[in-house]
Amino acid sequence: MTGGEIISRYSAGLERALVRILGKDKVLASPEARVCYAYDGSFAESLPDVVAKPSRVEEVARILEFAYREGIPVHPRGAGSGLSGGSVPSGGGIALVMADMNRIREISREDMLAVVEPGVVTGKLHRAVEERNLFYPPDPASSDFCTIGGNVAECAGGPRGLKYGVTRDYLLGLEVVLPGGEVVKAGGRAVKNVTGYDLARLFTGSEGTLGVITEATLRLIPRPPFKKTLLVVFDDLNRAGQAVAEITAAAVVPRTLEIMDRVSIAVVEKYASCGLPADADALLLIETDGFREAAEAEAAIVESACRRSGAREVRVAADEAEAQALWKARKAISPAVSQLKPTKISEDATVPRGKVPEMVRRLGEIRDKYGISMVIFGHAGDGNLHPSIAADRKDPAEMARVEEAVAEIFAAALELGGTLSGEHGIGILKASFLRSELGDAGLAIMRRVKDALDPKGIMGPGKVFPE
Amino acid sequence: MNIASDRSGGLSDLASGLLLGELQAQIDRCSRCGTCRAHCPAFEAIPHEPYVARGKVQLIRAYLEGRLEFTPAMERIFAQCLLCRSCVRACPNGVRVDELVTVARSIAVEKHGLSLTKRIGLQGILPDNRRQELFARAARFYKTSGISRVIGGLRLLNIFPGRISDKERMLPVPAASSLRAQLAPVIAVERPVARVGYFTGCLTNLVFTSVGRAVIDVLARHRVEVVLPGQNCCGIPALSAGDVETYLRLARSNLRSLLAEPLDAVVVDCGSCGLALKEYPRLLGEEAEGLAGKVHDVSEFVAALGTACPAVSDAPVGDARRIVTYHDPCHLKKGLGVSEAPRQLLKSLPGVEFREMAGADRCCGGAGTYCFSHYDSAQRIVEPKIQAIVESGAEVVATSCPSCTIQLAHSLKVRGYGIQVKHVMEMVSEAAGGK
């Protein structure tokens, strides 16, 4: 869907109507602007007819009132860094860019929470709360530039999900604008809250298909005072998978437990050169945290579990700078896959923790069977692997092999009791597989929820649900 | 996609000839992850996707695929890039966005031509040393005679948007005579340890002559013989504007004269000039390799000699220690990879208390003519830099780039701060009892 048509399918009336709501500066309809809001971090692409950049909830409400009345698709977007096409304007319509609503409204030590607008960059929130010795754990690899709104909409996770959970586990309340323009408050500031249905969680991970998030109230925890970072080197990827199982069996929960295979190491070292051992077949990047004694004791248990599994070497980061260099490498993997070939297909299939060694083994088999370029990395500790395939869209034979391989990856994950997506979302790219996991009944009930909240289907058409 | 079939007529010489093979590979390598959103100064000034590096790569791609026309609107977007390479350095795939932007600008030149001002500046004045001096003399007269007030209505800087008075205040006063006119072609020393060519760059030659004298002073104290070979502008202003022809002419001329002399090294006091010389092979090929290998930033060269300066005594100069911080010029750090040497020199100076500022390598918004042509954006970009400088408590900001110097000195001054901006070599020379 390369959206070759630069001619807008909606009349100039659309632009004029939005200008009346937002003013001239916040509405962009030039071909250049439309091209630049047609993509996210995946290979999905589709031109919006117009780009709207509201800065207040009232503006969002008026846009949704107008769009609902006229039946125009709306695609909420943060930084456009998603990996499933969740913000890509499939079928055109309005790209609703929330990035200008970017204030941290409140950080409360007393209530241990933060109230933020959706355009706040996640890393900025991290820094702001950490300055106050508080902690917001969800940390997608894109945290330097992705936004909270997108994190909630996709239920972003990240390495720390293993110990601390994902975005939904830190969500206390939301303000959401529904199609039609109604502003709804869901949840609130209380940690315990069972009044009615848990609407905040309904919107979490809804990928912009139910409404537009205009404010989030996020739970904070105390910042762990100490952290120890280990890099464990393996000569065999399967042994690394085994080590993950050993660590889980040893009943310690590291802060993070990341796996990188040989190809991941090679692609990140090319431009990011962080000094990873080039001859390793696999690496585990592991952190333990908490009070110093606890973190060090856990690190010792982790180390012996790795050695039992046949680790070649266990390195301890000497200081924070060294630890950060390792994380820089880890964060670079997903984008770096496109060095291999231009079309990057980032998968996110997730299995129960105990099945990680089996999943790693099967991924290797699938890679060999279809002869595809695939890197295997991800959050091994919580079963959320990121097998990422590099291909060339212009090569139909290769793309056909990739399609089969992807279907087999999903089948393997489901067979092992896992899921299609751990944290990237279904978006456009995985919509056709939804039924395989949810079944007819599961899919039908989701449709009923969608129809109840968005009867005209203006929110993100073409996403999540199979056509 | 085959570029030639889609846009055979729409490519500049630069795009179709020199970089064609790499152009598509660069674009393909952009995974659109968005990492550059955290690093691009232009995006900080104008937070719209077309202005971030990722957006620009996708715009070029759309143009090459025939989905977009190269309109004046496109030209304005591509003008909003400081070529600072912050994105290149942060990019997990090493996409050379600076080169893609240069290609886009060369397409703009091909399609729409250069503006009259740019034609006069880049093709009339820049390549010609004599005309450069005449222009500098006129500018000096304009700035110092009081005539600027009388003929303020002339609006010389009106070619750039923004308030004229601000830009006029930023315009530095050229020296009464140029550095190279002040000096003999060879500054001999006794028993020289090395013989280096000094590529002065235009701004040091015409405006910051004290920097040039400091460079020569420090090198002389190290018993390094300094030669001033024949030289022109390094060409980077022309290349940045997409005027590849002028750039190539200047590059070839510099290459000839710098290779004609038997030199152990060629030193520069400006990261951008240094980067330009180092990267001549990108467009000139192998013939330029011999020069590229010899080019060193002067602080890197001096630091490698072991000490800041043999004559620097341990006693503080004057009575008080001055608090000094350092601003990394983008082209020096992100281009040439030099960031430790200047710090090492500053820390070794008596009378200097070095304090690192937050975000020392964030772009200051200077970027050659950008701080004039996009004054308001540049002032937004410099804001956090000024805060960081002030918070460091520094009395002096040292740096290694005349463009950064202009931008920082002006931006500090208009905000009412009396903090000085000096070149690292000026600091070293002063500590040695300079001239």
mmCIF file of N, CA and C in Angstrom, chain A residues 2-4 6 25 28 31-33 35-37 39-45 47 53 77-81 99-100 142 144-145 267 271-272 328 332 334-339 341-342 344 393-394, chain B residues 1-2 24 28-39 43 47-52 54-56 58-59 61-62 65-74 77 89-95:
data_model
loop_
_atom_site.group_PDB
_atom_site.id
_atom_site.type_symbol
_atom_site.label_atom_id
_atom_site.label_comp_id
_atom_site.label_asym_id
_atom_site.label_seq_id
_atom_site.Cartn_x
_atom_site.Cartn_y
_atom_site.Cartn_z
ATOM 1 N N THR A 2 1.471 1.527 -1.096
ATOM 2 C CA THR A 2 2.374 2.664 -1.140
ATOM 3 C C THR A 2 1.654 3.977 -1.393
ATOM 4 N N GLY A 3 0.344 3.984 -1.402
ATOM 5 C CA GLY A 3 -0.408 5.238 -1.494
ATOM 6 C C GLY A 3 0.107 6.161 -2.574
ATOM 7 N N GLY A 4 0.112 5.697 -3.811
ATOM 8 C CA GLY A 4 0.641 6.505 -4.897
ATOM 9 C C GLY A 4 -0.193 7.740 -5.175
ATOM 10 N N ILE A 6 -1.594 11.051 -4.644
ATOM 11 C CA ILE A 6 -1.359 12.226 -3.825
ATOM 12 C C ILE A 6 -2.603 13.105 -3.823
ATOM 13 N N ASP A 25 -2.463 27.030 11.480
ATOM 14 C CA ASP A 25 -1.135 26.458 11.744
ATOM 15 C C ASP A 25 -1.168 24.991 12.143
ATOM 16 N N LEU A 28 -2.301 20.560 8.365
ATOM 17 C CA LEU A 28 -1.343 20.460 7.269
ATOM 18 C C LEU A 28 -1.937 19.579 6.176
ATOM 19 N N PRO A 31 1.241 18.206 0.095
ATOM 20 C CA PRO A 31 1.717 16.860 -0.259
ATOM 21 C C PRO A 31 2.902 16.440 0.610
ATOM 22 N N GLU A 32 3.772 17.400 0.916
ATOM 23 C CA GLU A 32 4.962 17.072 1.710
ATOM 24 C C GLU A 32 4.565 16.592 3.107
ATOM 25 N N ALA A 33 3.648 17.312 3.728
ATOM 26 C CA ALA A 33 3.224 16.931 5.074
ATOM 27 C C ALA A 33 2.530 15.571 5.040
ATOM 28 N N VAL A 35 2.946 13.094 2.975
ATOM 29 C CA VAL A 35 3.928 12.021 2.800
ATOM 30 C C VAL A 35 4.613 11.702 4.130
ATOM 31 N N CYS A 36 4.843 12.733 4.926
ATOM 32 C CA CYS A 36 5.599 12.544 6.163
ATOM 33 C C CYS A 36 4.759 12.029 7.335
ATOM 34 N N TYR A 37 3.451 11.940 7.145
ATOM 35 C CA TYR A 37 2.635 11.330 8.202
ATOM 36 C C TYR A 37 1.964 10.065 7.682
ATOM 37 N N TYR A 39 3.637 7.060 7.485
ATOM 38 C CA TYR A 39 4.379 5.861 7.894
ATOM 39 C C TYR A 39 4.571 5.822 9.399
ATOM 40 N N ASP A 40 5.012 4.671 9.867
ATOM 41 C CA ASP A 40 5.497 4.565 11.247
ATOM 42 C C ASP A 40 6.824 3.815 11.192
ATOM 43 N N GLY A 41 7.174 3.104 12.247
ATOM 44 C CA GLY A 41 8.459 2.405 12.259
ATOM 45 C C GLY A 41 8.433 1.049 11.569
ATOM 46 N N SER A 42 7.290 0.690 10.997
ATOM 47 C CA SER A 42 7.194 -0.570 10.258
ATOM 48 C C SER A 42 7.278 -0.253 8.764
ATOM 49 N N PHE A 43 6.995 -1.242 7.909
ATOM 50 C CA PHE A 43 7.034 -0.920 6.485
ATOM 51 C C PHE A 43 5.664 -0.513 5.953
ATOM 52 N N ALA A 44 4.665 -0.481 6.841
ATOM 53 C CA ALA A 44 3.319 -0.075 6.417
ATOM 54 C C ALA A 44 3.321 1.400 6.032
ATOM 55 N N GLU A 45 2.438 1.739 5.090
ATOM 56 C CA GLU A 45 2.445 3.102 4.575
ATOM 57 C C GLU A 45 1.100 3.411 3.938
ATOM 58 N N LEU A 47 -1.208 7.190 2.791
ATOM 59 C CA LEU A 47 -1.277 8.650 2.916
ATOM 60 C C LEU A 47 -2.539 9.107 3.643
ATOM 61 N N LYS A 53 -3.107 18.709 14.115
ATOM 62 C CA LYS A 53 -2.262 18.680 15.316
ATOM 63 C C LYS A 53 -2.920 19.455 16.451
ATOM 64 N N ARG A 77 -2.030 9.437 16.358
ATOM 65 C CA ARG A 77 -0.602 9.189 16.150
ATOM 66 C C ARG A 77 0.201 9.958 17.187
ATOM 67 N N GLY A 78 1.251 9.325 17.679
ATOM 68 C CA GLY A 78 2.149 10.030 18.598
ATOM 69 C C GLY A 78 3.398 10.423 17.843
ATOM 70 N N ALA A 79 4.496 9.650 18.051
ATOM 71 C CA ALA A 79 5.746 9.955 17.356
ATOM 72 C C ALA A 79 5.867 9.160 16.056
ATOM 73 N N GLY A 80 4.899 8.294 15.777
ATOM 74 C CA GLY A 80 5.011 7.476 14.564
ATOM 75 C C GLY A 80 6.164 6.497 14.653
ATOM 76 N N SER A 81 6.356 5.909 15.833
ATOM 77 C CA SER A 81 7.472 4.977 16.006
ATOM 78 C C SER A 81 6.983 3.548 16.224
ATOM 79 N N ALA A 99 1.258 14.830 19.188
ATOM 80 C CA ALA A 99 2.589 15.157 19.723
ATOM 81 C C ALA A 99 2.674 16.542 20.370
ATOM 82 N N ASP A 100 1.777 17.448 19.975
ATOM 83 C CA ASP A 100 1.843 18.784 20.571
ATOM 84 C C ASP A 100 1.198 18.858 21.949
ATOM 85 N N SER A 142 12.232 2.344 22.080
ATOM 86 C CA SER A 142 12.118 3.656 21.448
ATOM 87 C C SER A 142 11.858 4.764 22.457
ATOM 88 N N ASP A 144 13.342 7.031 23.901
ATOM 89 C CA ASP A 144 13.894 8.372 23.690
ATOM 90 C C ASP A 144 13.000 9.238 22.801
ATOM 91 N N PHE A 145 12.117 8.608 22.039
ATOM 92 C CA PHE A 145 11.308 9.409 21.116
ATOM 93 C C PHE A 145 9.835 9.015 21.056
ATOM 94 N N VAL A 267 24.729 -6.697 13.122
ATOM 95 C CA VAL A 267 24.128 -5.474 12.570
ATOM 96 C C VAL A 267 24.302 -4.283 13.501
ATOM 97 N N TYR A 271 27.312 0.008 12.884
ATOM 98 C CA TYR A 271 27.305 1.470 13.033
ATOM 99 C C TYR A 271 27.368 1.935 14.480
ATOM 100 N N ALA A 272 26.893 1.106 15.374
ATOM 101 C CA ALA A 272 26.836 1.562 16.765
ATOM 102 C C ALA A 272 28.064 1.136 17.555
ATOM 103 N N LYS A 328 22.614 0.708 24.513
ATOM 104 C CA LYS A 328 22.565 1.382 23.219
ATOM 105 C C LYS A 328 22.573 0.334 22.107
ATOM 106 N N ALA A 332 19.494 -0.598 19.439
ATOM 107 C CA ALA A 332 19.746 -0.371 18.010
ATOM 108 C C ALA A 332 19.335 -1.562 17.152
ATOM 109 N N SER A 334 16.563 -3.440 16.526
ATOM 110 C CA SER A 334 15.360 -3.452 15.679
ATOM 111 C C SER A 334 15.517 -2.547 14.458
ATOM 112 N N PRO A 335 15.890 -1.270 14.652
ATOM 113 C CA PRO A 335 16.107 -0.442 13.458
ATOM 114 C C PRO A 335 17.207 -0.974 12.543
ATOM 115 N N ALA A 336 18.227 -1.592 13.137
ATOM 116 C CA ALA A 336 19.396 -1.984 12.338
ATOM 117 C C ALA A 336 19.115 -3.154 11.413
ATOM 118 N N VAL A 337 17.985 -3.824 11.634
ATOM 119 C CA VAL A 337 17.660 -4.967 10.776
ATOM 120 C C VAL A 337 17.568 -4.538 9.312
ATOM 121 N N SER A 338 17.175 -3.278 9.084
ATOM 122 C CA SER A 338 17.023 -2.852 7.689
ATOM 123 C C SER A 338 18.366 -2.647 6.988
ATOM 124 N N GLN A 339 19.467 -2.862 7.695
ATOM 125 C CA GLN A 339 20.753 -2.900 6.992
ATOM 126 C C GLN A 339 20.861 -4.127 6.109
ATOM 127 N N LYS A 341 18.323 -5.864 4.585
ATOM 128 C CA LYS A 341 17.483 -5.655 3.402
ATOM 129 C C LYS A 341 16.458 -4.593 3.763
ATOM 130 N N PRO A 342 15.930 -3.883 2.753
ATOM 131 C CA PRO A 342 15.148 -2.680 3.060
ATOM 132 C C PRO A 342 13.791 -2.909 3.739
ATOM 133 N N LYS A 344 11.595 -4.348 6.489
ATOM 134 C CA LYS A 344 11.778 -4.967 7.792
ATOM 135 C C LYS A 344 10.440 -5.444 8.338
ATOM 136 N N ARG A 393 10.810 -5.938 -0.610
ATOM 137 C CA ARG A 393 9.441 -5.948 -1.116
ATOM 138 C C ARG A 393 9.377 -6.143 -2.630
ATOM 139 N N LYS A 394 10.485 -5.761 -3.287
ATOM 140 C CA LYS A 394 10.483 -5.839 -4.749
ATOM 141 C C LYS A 394 10.773 -7.255 -5.250
ATOM 142 N N MET B 1 13.176 -0.262 -6.829
ATOM 143 C CA MET B 1 12.840 0.884 -7.670
ATOM 144 C C MET B 1 14.047 1.336 -8.458
ATOM 145 N N ASN B 2 13.817 1.666 -9.660
ATOM 146 C CA ASN B 2 14.911 2.138 -10.500
ATOM 147 C C ASN B 2 14.837 3.660 -10.607
ATOM 148 N N GLN B 24 20.345 5.361 -3.225
ATOM 149 C CA GLN B 24 19.251 4.432 -2.964
ATOM 150 C C GLN B 24 19.550 3.566 -1.745
ATOM 151 N N ASP B 28 17.215 3.236 1.482
ATOM 152 C CA ASP B 28 16.726 1.922 1.892
ATOM 153 C C ASP B 28 17.110 1.589 3.326
ATOM 154 N N ARG B 29 18.261 2.078 3.746
ATOM 155 C CA ARG B 29 18.709 1.750 5.101
ATOM 156 C C ARG B 29 17.897 2.448 6.174
ATOM 157 N N CYS B 30 17.193 3.533 5.815
ATOM 158 C CA CYS B 30 16.370 4.225 6.807
ATOM 159 C C CYS B 30 15.191 3.332 7.145
ATOM 160 N N SER B 31 15.145 2.869 8.395
ATOM 161 C CA SER B 31 14.063 1.963 8.782
ATOM 162 C C SER B 31 12.871 2.747 9.315
ATOM 163 N N ARG B 32 12.973 4.059 9.323
ATOM 164 C CA ARG B 32 11.911 4.954 9.780
ATOM 165 C C ARG B 32 11.606 4.762 11.262
ATOM 166 N N CYS B 33 12.613 4.326 12.021
ATOM 167 C CA CYS B 33 12.392 4.029 13.431
ATOM 168 C C CYS B 33 12.060 5.278 14.226
ATOM 169 N N GLY B 34 12.591 6.434 13.788
ATOM 170 C CA GLY B 34 12.291 7.684 14.493
ATOM 171 C C GLY B 34 13.347 8.109 15.503
ATOM 172 N N THR B 35 14.465 7.377 15.580
ATOM 173 C CA THR B 35 15.527 7.740 16.531
ATOM 174 C C THR B 35 15.952 9.193 16.358
ATOM 175 N N CYS B 36 15.999 9.675 15.114
ATOM 176 C CA CYS B 36 16.455 11.039 14.847
ATOM 177 C C CYS B 36 15.546 12.088 15.492
ATOM 178 N N ARG B 37 14.305 11.713 15.816
ATOM 179 C CA ARG B 37 13.416 12.682 16.474
ATOM 180 C C ARG B 37 13.992 13.160 17.801
ATOM 181 N N ALA B 38 14.856 12.338 18.413
ATOM 182 C CA ALA B 38 15.443 12.736 19.691
ATOM 183 C C ALA B 38 16.733 13.523 19.505
ATOM 184 N N HIS B 39 17.176 13.701 18.273
ATOM 185 C CA HIS B 39 18.496 14.302 18.077
ATOM 186 C C HIS B 39 18.547 15.476 17.106
ATOM 187 N N PHE B 43 14.299 19.807 14.005
ATOM 188 C CA PHE B 43 13.017 19.284 14.485
ATOM 189 C C PHE B 43 12.664 19.894 15.836
ATOM 190 N N PRO B 47 8.752 21.342 15.303
ATOM 191 C CA PRO B 47 8.419 19.936 15.567
ATOM 192 C C PRO B 47 7.348 19.366 14.644
ATOM 193 N N HIS B 48 7.620 19.368 13.354
ATOM 194 C CA HIS B 48 6.763 18.718 12.373
ATOM 195 C C HIS B 48 7.607 17.666 11.675
ATOM 196 N N GLU B 49 6.990 16.540 11.376
ATOM 197 C CA GLU B 49 7.736 15.417 10.789
ATOM 198 C C GLU B 49 8.538 15.766 9.522
ATOM 199 N N PRO B 50 8.040 16.625 8.614
ATOM 200 C CA PRO B 50 8.859 16.912 7.422
ATOM 201 C C PRO B 50 10.232 17.493 7.765
ATOM 202 N N TYR B 51 10.364 18.082 8.950
ATOM 203 C CA TYR B 51 11.622 18.756 9.281
ATOM 204 C C TYR B 51 12.615 17.847 9.979
ATOM 205 N N VAL B 52 12.165 16.663 10.424
ATOM 206 C CA VAL B 52 13.101 15.762 11.083
ATOM 207 C C VAL B 52 13.828 14.957 10.007
ATOM 208 N N ARG B 54 14.224 11.792 9.455
ATOM 209 C CA ARG B 54 13.409 10.716 8.880
ATOM 210 C C ARG B 54 12.440 11.248 7.826
ATOM 211 N N GLY B 55 11.795 12.366 8.135
ATOM 212 C CA GLY B 55 10.849 12.951 7.191
ATOM 213 C C GLY B 55 11.542 13.357 5.903
ATOM 214 N N LYS B 56 12.731 13.934 6.034
ATOM 215 C CA LYS B 56 13.451 14.387 4.844
ATOM 216 C C LYS B 56 13.860 13.203 3.973
ATOM 217 N N GLN B 58 12.265 10.445 3.724
ATOM 218 C CA GLN B 58 11.060 9.951 3.049
ATOM 219 C C GLN B 58 10.604 10.917 1.946
ATOM 220 N N LEU B 59 10.859 12.203 2.126
ATOM 221 C CA LEU B 59 10.519 13.161 1.072
ATOM 222 C C LEU B 59 11.377 12.921 -0.171
ATOM 223 N N ARG B 61 12.757 10.144 -0.961
ATOM 224 C CA ARG B 61 12.298 8.876 -1.528
ATOM 225 C C ARG B 61 11.039 9.097 -2.377
ATOM 226 N N ALA B 62 10.099 9.859 -1.843
ATOM 227 C CA ALA B 62 8.848 10.104 -2.571
ATOM 228 C C ALA B 62 9.129 10.843 -3.875
ATOM 229 N N GLU B 65 10.647 8.415 -6.349
ATOM 230 C CA GLU B 65 9.651 7.463 -6.847
ATOM 231 C C GLU B 65 8.572 8.157 -7.666
ATOM 232 N N GLY B 66 8.720 9.456 -7.847
ATOM 233 C CA GLY B 66 7.764 10.178 -8.682
ATOM 234 C C GLY B 66 6.461 10.504 -7.985
ATOM 235 N N ARG B 67 6.432 10.412 -6.645
ATOM 236 C CA ARG B 67 5.199 10.701 -5.923
ATOM 237 C C ARG B 67 5.091 12.160 -5.507
ATOM 238 N N LEU B 68 6.207 12.867 -5.535
ATOM 239 C CA LEU B 68 6.212 14.280 -5.138
ATOM 240 C C LEU B 68 6.985 15.093 -6.157
ATOM 241 N N GLU B 69 6.552 16.327 -6.338
ATOM 242 C CA GLU B 69 7.315 17.250 -7.169
ATOM 243 C C GLU B 69 8.306 17.996 -6.289
ATOM 244 N N PHE B 70 9.404 18.458 -6.880
ATOM 245 C CA PHE B 70 10.342 19.253 -6.091
ATOM 246 C C PHE B 70 9.906 20.706 -6.130
ATOM 247 N N THR B 71 8.986 21.037 -5.272
ATOM 248 C CA THR B 71 8.392 22.373 -5.253
ATOM 249 C C THR B 71 9.245 23.315 -4.410
ATOM 250 N N PRO B 72 8.981 24.631 -4.524
ATOM 251 C CA PRO B 72 9.645 25.561 -3.609
ATOM 252 C C PRO B 72 9.368 25.218 -2.144
ATOM 253 N N ALA B 73 8.201 24.611 -1.871
ATOM 254 C CA ALA B 73 7.913 24.207 -0.485
ATOM 255 C C ALA B 73 8.920 23.147 -0.032
ATOM 256 N N MET B 74 9.226 22.213 -0.929
ATOM 257 C CA MET B 74 10.247 21.204 -0.616
ATOM 258 C C MET B 74 11.579 21.889 -0.348
ATOM 259 N N ILE B 77 11.750 23.226 3.045
ATOM 260 C CA ILE B 77 11.925 22.181 4.062
ATOM 261 C C ILE B 77 13.400 21.764 4.124
ATOM 262 N N ARG B 89 24.983 10.438 13.541
ATOM 263 C CA ARG B 89 25.691 9.807 14.636
ATOM 264 C C ARG B 89 24.765 8.920 15.465
ATOM 265 N N ALA B 90 23.511 9.349 15.592
ATOM 266 C CA ALA B 90 22.583 8.581 16.422
ATOM 267 C C ALA B 90 21.935 7.443 15.651
ATOM 268 N N CYS B 91 21.927 7.532 14.338
ATOM 269 C CA CYS B 91 21.179 6.573 13.516
ATOM 270 C C CYS B 91 21.739 5.153 13.660
ATOM 271 N N PRO B 92 20.898 4.190 14.039
ATOM 272 C CA PRO B 92 21.385 2.812 14.165
ATOM 273 C C PRO B 92 21.855 2.250 12.819
ATOM 274 N N ASN B 93 21.455 2.879 11.730
ATOM 275 C CA ASN B 93 21.858 2.388 10.418
ATOM 276 C C ASN B 93 22.821 3.324 9.710
ATOM 277 N N GLY B 94 23.311 4.320 10.422
ATOM 278 C CA GLY B 94 24.313 5.212 9.851
ATOM 279 C C GLY B 94 23.867 5.893 8.567
ATOM 280 N N VAL B 95 22.600 6.225 8.442
ATOM 281 C CA VAL B 95 22.134 6.875 7.214
ATOM 282 C C VAL B 95 22.727 8.284 7.131
#
